[in-house]
PDB file of C-alpha atoms in Angstrom:
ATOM      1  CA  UNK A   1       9.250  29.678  12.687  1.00  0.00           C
ATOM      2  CA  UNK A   2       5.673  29.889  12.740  1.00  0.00           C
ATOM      3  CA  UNK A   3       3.480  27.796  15.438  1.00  0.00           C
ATOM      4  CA  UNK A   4       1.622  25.500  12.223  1.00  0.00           C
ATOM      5  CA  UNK A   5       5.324  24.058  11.196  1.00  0.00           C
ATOM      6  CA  UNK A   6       6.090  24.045  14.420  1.00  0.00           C
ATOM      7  CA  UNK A   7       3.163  21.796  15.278  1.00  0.00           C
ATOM      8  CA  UNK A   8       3.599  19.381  11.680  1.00  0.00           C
ATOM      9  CA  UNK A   9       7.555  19.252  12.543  1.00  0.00           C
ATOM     10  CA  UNK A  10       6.384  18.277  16.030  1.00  0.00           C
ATOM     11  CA  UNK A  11       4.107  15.548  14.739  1.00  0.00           C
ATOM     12  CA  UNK A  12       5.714  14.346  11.743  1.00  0.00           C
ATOM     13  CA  UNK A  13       9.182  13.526  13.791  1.00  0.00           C
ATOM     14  CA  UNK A  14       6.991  10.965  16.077  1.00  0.00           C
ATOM     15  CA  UNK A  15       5.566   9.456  13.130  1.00  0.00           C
ATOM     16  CA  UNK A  16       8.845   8.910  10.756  1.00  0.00           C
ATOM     17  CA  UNK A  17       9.923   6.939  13.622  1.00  0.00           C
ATOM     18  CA  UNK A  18       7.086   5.003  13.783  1.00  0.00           C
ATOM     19  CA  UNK A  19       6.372   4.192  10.059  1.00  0.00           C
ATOM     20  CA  UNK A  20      10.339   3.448   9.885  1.00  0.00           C
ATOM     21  CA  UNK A  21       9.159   0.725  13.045  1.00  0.00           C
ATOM     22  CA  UNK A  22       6.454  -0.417  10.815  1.00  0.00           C
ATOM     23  CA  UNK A  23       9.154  -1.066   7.937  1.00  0.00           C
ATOM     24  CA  UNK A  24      11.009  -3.270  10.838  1.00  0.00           C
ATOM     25  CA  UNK A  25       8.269  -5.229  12.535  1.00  0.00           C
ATOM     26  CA  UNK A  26       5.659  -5.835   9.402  1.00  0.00           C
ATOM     27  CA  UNK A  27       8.683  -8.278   7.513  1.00  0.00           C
ATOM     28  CA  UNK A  28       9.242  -9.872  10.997  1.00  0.00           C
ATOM     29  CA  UNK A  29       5.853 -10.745  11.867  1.00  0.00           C
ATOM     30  CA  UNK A  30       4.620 -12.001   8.501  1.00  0.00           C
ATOM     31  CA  UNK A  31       8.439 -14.248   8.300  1.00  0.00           C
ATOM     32  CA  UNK A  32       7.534 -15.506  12.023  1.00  0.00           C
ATOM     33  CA  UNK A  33       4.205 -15.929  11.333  1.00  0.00           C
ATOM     34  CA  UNK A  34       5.014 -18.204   7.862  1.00  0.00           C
ATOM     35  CA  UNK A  35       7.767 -20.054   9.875  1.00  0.00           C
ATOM     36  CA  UNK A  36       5.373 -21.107  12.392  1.00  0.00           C
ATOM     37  CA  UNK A  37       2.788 -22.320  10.166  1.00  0.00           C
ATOM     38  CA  UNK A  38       0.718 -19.344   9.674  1.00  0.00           C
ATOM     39  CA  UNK A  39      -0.646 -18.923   5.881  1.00  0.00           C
ATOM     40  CA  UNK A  40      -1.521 -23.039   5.472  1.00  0.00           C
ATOM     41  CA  UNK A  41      -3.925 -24.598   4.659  1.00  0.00           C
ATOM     42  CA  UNK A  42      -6.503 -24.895   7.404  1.00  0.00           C
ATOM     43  CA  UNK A  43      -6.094 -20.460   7.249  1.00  0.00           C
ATOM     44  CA  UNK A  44      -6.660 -20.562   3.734  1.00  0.00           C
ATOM     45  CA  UNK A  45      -9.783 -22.939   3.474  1.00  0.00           C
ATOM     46  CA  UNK A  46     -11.272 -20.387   6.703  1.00  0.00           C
ATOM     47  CA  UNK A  47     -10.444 -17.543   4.443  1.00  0.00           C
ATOM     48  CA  UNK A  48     -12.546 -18.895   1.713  1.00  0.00           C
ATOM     49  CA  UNK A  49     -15.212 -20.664   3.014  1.00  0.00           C
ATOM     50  CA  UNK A  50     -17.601 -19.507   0.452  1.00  0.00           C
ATOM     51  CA  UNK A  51     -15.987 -21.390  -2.351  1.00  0.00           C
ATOM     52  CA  UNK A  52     -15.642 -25.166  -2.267  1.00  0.00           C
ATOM     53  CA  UNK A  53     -11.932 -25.909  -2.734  1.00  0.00           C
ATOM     54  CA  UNK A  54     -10.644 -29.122  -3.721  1.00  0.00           C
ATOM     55  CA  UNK A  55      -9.119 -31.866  -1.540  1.00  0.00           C
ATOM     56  CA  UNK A  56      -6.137 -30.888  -1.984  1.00  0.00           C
ATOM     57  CA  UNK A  57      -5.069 -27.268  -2.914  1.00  0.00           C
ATOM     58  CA  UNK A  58      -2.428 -27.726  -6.102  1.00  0.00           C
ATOM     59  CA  UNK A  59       1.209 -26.379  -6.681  1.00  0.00           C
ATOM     60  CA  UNK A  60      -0.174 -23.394  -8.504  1.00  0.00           C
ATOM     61  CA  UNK A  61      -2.817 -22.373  -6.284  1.00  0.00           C
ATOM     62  CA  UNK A  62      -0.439 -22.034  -3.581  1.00  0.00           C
ATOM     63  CA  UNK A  63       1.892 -20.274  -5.996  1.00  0.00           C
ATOM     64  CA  UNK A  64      -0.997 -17.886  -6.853  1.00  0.00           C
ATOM     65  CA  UNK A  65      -2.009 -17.254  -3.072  1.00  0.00           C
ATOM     66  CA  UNK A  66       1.690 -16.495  -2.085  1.00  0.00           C
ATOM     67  CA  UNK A  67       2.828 -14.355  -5.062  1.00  0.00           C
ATOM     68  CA  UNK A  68      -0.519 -12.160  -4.591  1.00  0.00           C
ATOM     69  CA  UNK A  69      -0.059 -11.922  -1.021  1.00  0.00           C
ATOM     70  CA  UNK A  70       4.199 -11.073  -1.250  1.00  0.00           C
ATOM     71  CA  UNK A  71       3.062  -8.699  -4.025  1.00  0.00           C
ATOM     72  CA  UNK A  72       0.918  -6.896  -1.350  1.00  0.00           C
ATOM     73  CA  UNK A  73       3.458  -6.864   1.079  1.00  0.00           C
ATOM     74  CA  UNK A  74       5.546  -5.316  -1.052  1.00  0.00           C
ATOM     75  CA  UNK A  75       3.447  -2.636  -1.770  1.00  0.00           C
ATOM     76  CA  UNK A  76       2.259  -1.873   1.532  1.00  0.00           C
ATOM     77  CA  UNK A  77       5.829  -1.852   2.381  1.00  0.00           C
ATOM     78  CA  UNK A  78       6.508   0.532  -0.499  1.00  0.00           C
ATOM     79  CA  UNK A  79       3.750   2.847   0.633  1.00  0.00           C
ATOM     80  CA  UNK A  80       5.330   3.225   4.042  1.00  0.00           C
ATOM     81  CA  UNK A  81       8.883   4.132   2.142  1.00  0.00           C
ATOM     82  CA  UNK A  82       7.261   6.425   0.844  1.00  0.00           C
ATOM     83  CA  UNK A  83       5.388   7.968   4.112  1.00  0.00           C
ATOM     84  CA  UNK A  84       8.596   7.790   5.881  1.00  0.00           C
ATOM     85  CA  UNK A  85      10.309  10.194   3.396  1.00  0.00           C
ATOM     86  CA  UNK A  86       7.399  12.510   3.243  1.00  0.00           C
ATOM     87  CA  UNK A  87       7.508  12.153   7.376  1.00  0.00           C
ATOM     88  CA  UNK A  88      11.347  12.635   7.598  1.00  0.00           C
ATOM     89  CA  UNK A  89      10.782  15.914   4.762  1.00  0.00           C
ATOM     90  CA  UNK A  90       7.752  17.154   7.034  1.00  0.00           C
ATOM     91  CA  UNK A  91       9.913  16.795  10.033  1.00  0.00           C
ATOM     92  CA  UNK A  92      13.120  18.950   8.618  1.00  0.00           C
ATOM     93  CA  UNK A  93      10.303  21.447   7.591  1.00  0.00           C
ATOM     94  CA  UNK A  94       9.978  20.891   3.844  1.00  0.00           C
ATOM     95  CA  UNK A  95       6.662  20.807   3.630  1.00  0.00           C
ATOM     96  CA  UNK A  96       5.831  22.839  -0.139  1.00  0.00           C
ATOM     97  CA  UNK A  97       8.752  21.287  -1.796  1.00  0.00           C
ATOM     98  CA  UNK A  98       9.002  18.971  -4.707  1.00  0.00           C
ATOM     99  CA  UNK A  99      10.521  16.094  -2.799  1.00  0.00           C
ATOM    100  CA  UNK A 100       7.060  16.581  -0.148  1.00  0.00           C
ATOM    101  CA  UNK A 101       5.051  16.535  -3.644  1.00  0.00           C
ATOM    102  CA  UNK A 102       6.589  13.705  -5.034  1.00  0.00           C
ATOM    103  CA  UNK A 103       6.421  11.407  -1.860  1.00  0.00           C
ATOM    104  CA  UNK A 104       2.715  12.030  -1.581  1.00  0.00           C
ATOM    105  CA  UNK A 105       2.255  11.229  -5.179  1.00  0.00           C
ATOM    106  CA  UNK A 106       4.363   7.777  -4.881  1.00  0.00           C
ATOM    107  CA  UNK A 107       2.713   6.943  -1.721  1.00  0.00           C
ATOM    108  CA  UNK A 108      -0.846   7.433  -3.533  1.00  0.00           C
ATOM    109  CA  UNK A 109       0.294   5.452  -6.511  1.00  0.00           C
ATOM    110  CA  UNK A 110       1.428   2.578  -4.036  1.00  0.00           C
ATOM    111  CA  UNK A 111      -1.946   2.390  -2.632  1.00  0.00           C
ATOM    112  CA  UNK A 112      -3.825   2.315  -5.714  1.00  0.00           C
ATOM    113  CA  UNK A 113      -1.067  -0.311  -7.521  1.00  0.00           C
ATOM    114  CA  UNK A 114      -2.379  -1.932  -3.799  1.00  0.00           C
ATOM    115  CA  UNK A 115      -5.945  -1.582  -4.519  1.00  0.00           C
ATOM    116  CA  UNK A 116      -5.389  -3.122  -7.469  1.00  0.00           C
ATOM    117  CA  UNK A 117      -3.851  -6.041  -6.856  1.00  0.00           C
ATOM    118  CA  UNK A 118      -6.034  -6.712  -4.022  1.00  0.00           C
ATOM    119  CA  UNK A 119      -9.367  -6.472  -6.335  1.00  0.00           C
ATOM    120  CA  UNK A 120      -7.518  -8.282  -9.453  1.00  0.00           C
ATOM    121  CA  UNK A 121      -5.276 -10.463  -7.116  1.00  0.00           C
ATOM    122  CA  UNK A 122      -8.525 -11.975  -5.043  1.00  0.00           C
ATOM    123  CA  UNK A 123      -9.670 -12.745  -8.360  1.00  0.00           C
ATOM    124  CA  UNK A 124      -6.956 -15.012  -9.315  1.00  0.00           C
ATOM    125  CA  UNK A 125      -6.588 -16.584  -6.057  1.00  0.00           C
ATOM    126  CA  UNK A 126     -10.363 -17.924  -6.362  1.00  0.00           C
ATOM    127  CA  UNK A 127      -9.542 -18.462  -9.890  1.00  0.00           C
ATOM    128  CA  UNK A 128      -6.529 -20.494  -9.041  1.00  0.00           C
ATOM    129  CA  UNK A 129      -7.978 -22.221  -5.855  1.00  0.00           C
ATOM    130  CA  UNK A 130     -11.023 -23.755  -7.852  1.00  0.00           C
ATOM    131  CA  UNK A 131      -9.274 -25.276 -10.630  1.00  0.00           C
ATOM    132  CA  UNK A 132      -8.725 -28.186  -9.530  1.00  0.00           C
ATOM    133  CA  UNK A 133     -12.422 -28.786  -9.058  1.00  0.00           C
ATOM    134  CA  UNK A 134     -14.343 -30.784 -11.200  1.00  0.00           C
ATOM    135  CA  UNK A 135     -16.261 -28.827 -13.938  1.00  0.00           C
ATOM    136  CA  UNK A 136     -19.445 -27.072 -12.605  1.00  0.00           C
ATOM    137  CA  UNK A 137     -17.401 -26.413  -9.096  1.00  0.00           C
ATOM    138  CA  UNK A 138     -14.725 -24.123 -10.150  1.00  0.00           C
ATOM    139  CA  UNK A 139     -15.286 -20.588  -9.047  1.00  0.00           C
ATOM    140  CA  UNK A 140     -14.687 -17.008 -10.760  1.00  0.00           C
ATOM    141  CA  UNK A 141     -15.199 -14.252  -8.513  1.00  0.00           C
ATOM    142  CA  UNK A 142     -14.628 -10.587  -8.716  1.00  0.00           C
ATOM    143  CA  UNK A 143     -15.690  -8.034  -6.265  1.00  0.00           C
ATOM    144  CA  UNK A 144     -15.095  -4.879  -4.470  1.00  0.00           C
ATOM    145  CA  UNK A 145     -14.960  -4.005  -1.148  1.00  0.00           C
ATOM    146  CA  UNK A 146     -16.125  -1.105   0.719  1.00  0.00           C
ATOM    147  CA  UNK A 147     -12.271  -1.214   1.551  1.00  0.00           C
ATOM    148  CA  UNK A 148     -11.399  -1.381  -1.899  1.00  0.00           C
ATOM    149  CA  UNK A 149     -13.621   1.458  -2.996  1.00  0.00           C
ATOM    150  CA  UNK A 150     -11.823   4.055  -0.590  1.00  0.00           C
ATOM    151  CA  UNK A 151      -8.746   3.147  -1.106  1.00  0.00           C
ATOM    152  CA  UNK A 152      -9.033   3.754  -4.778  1.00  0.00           C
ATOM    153  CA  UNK A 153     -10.303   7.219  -3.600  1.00  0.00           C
ATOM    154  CA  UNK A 154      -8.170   7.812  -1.305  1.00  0.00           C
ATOM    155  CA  UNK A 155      -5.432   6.551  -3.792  1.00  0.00           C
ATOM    156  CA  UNK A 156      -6.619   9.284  -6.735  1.00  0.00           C
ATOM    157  CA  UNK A 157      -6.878  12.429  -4.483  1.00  0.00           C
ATOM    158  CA  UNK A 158      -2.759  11.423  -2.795  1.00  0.00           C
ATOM    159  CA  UNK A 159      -1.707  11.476  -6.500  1.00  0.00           C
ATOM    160  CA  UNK A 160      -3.774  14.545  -7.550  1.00  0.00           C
ATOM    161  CA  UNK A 161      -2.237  16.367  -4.588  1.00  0.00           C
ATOM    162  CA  UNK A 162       0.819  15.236  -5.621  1.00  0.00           C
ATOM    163  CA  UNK A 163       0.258  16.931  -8.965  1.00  0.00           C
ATOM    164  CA  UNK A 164      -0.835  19.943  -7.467  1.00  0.00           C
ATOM    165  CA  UNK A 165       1.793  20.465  -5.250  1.00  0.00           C
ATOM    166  CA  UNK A 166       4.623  19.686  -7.302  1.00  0.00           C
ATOM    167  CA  UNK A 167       2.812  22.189 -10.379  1.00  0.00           C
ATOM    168  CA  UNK A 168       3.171  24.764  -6.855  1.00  0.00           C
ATOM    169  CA  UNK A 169       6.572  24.074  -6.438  1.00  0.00           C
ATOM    170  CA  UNK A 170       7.566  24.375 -10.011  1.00  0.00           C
ATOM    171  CA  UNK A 171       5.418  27.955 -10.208  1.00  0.00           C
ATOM    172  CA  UNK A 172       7.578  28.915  -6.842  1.00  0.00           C
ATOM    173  CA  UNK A 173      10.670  28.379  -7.800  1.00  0.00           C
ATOM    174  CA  UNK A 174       9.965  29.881 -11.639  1.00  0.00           C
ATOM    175  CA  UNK A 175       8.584  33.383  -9.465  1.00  0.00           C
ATOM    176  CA  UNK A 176      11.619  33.023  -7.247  1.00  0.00           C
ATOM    177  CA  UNK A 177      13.381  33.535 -10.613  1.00  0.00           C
ATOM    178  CA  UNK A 178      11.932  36.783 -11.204  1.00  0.00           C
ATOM    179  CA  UNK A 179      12.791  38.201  -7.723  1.00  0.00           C
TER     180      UNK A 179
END
């Protein structure tokens, strides 16, 4: 075995194990965190202190806030399913193969379905939150991040490698035909 896969099978065992950890402790911390009053109110008007929010915040603005945010979650969670398998392939030395190809490309779709709903999701919230202002105090605000920027980026060049490797793959296997 060459000293390269040696050194990614080396690496890549470490971190399987600790993106599986992350897959543990992230739903723990956010369900602690909600059962002990995290995510209220008070958090919610310091999150958004640039808007003015209404007295109190109505059935569907909280709906909004929490389906955005779970939707996130779920996506972050599914990105790290995603680097997991790639980790557990890199780690078994698979790193050329189709499976390797198509983890990288579903992790990179992930994180731009992620980017996404964080641009589109931030959007509604303030939408949402405002609404029960009187008119001339309701808000509609969409923006982008530094943070959202790269991510879209970095989102587009995981699924592109994705492509590319996978199209390798395929042309490997079709000349291992030949042979």
């Amino acid at each position: 075995m060459n000293m390269a896969l040696t050194r990614i099978r080396r690496i890549a065992r470490p971190m399987s194990l600790l993106v599986t950890l992350a897959l543990v402790v992230l739903p723990l911390v956010l369900f602690v965190a909600l059962l002990s009053g995290g995510f209220g109110e008070a958090d919610l008007r310091e999150q958004f202190t640039s808007i003015t929010l209404p007295d109190t915040i109505s059935p569907v603005a909280w709906a909004v806030t929490y389906g955005v945010g779970a939707i996130s979650v779920v996506l972050v969670l599914l990105a790290l399913w995603h680097m997991r398998i790639l980790f557990s392939l890199y780690a078994m030395g698979d790193v050329l193969g189709l499976p390797a190809a198509r983890a990288i490309r579903r992790i990179g779709l992930s994180l731009l379905a992620l980017a996404v709903v964080g641009v589109v999701g931030n959007t509604l919230i303030i939408l949402a939150l405002t609404s029960g202002n009187p008119a001339g105090e309701r808000a509609l605000a969409i923006g982008f991040s530094n943070d959202d920027i790269f991510l879209f980026f970095a989102s587009g060049l995981l699924i592109v490698i994705g492509w590319a490797m996978a199209e390798a793959a395929r042309i490997a296997d079709e000349n291992r035909g030949f042979i």
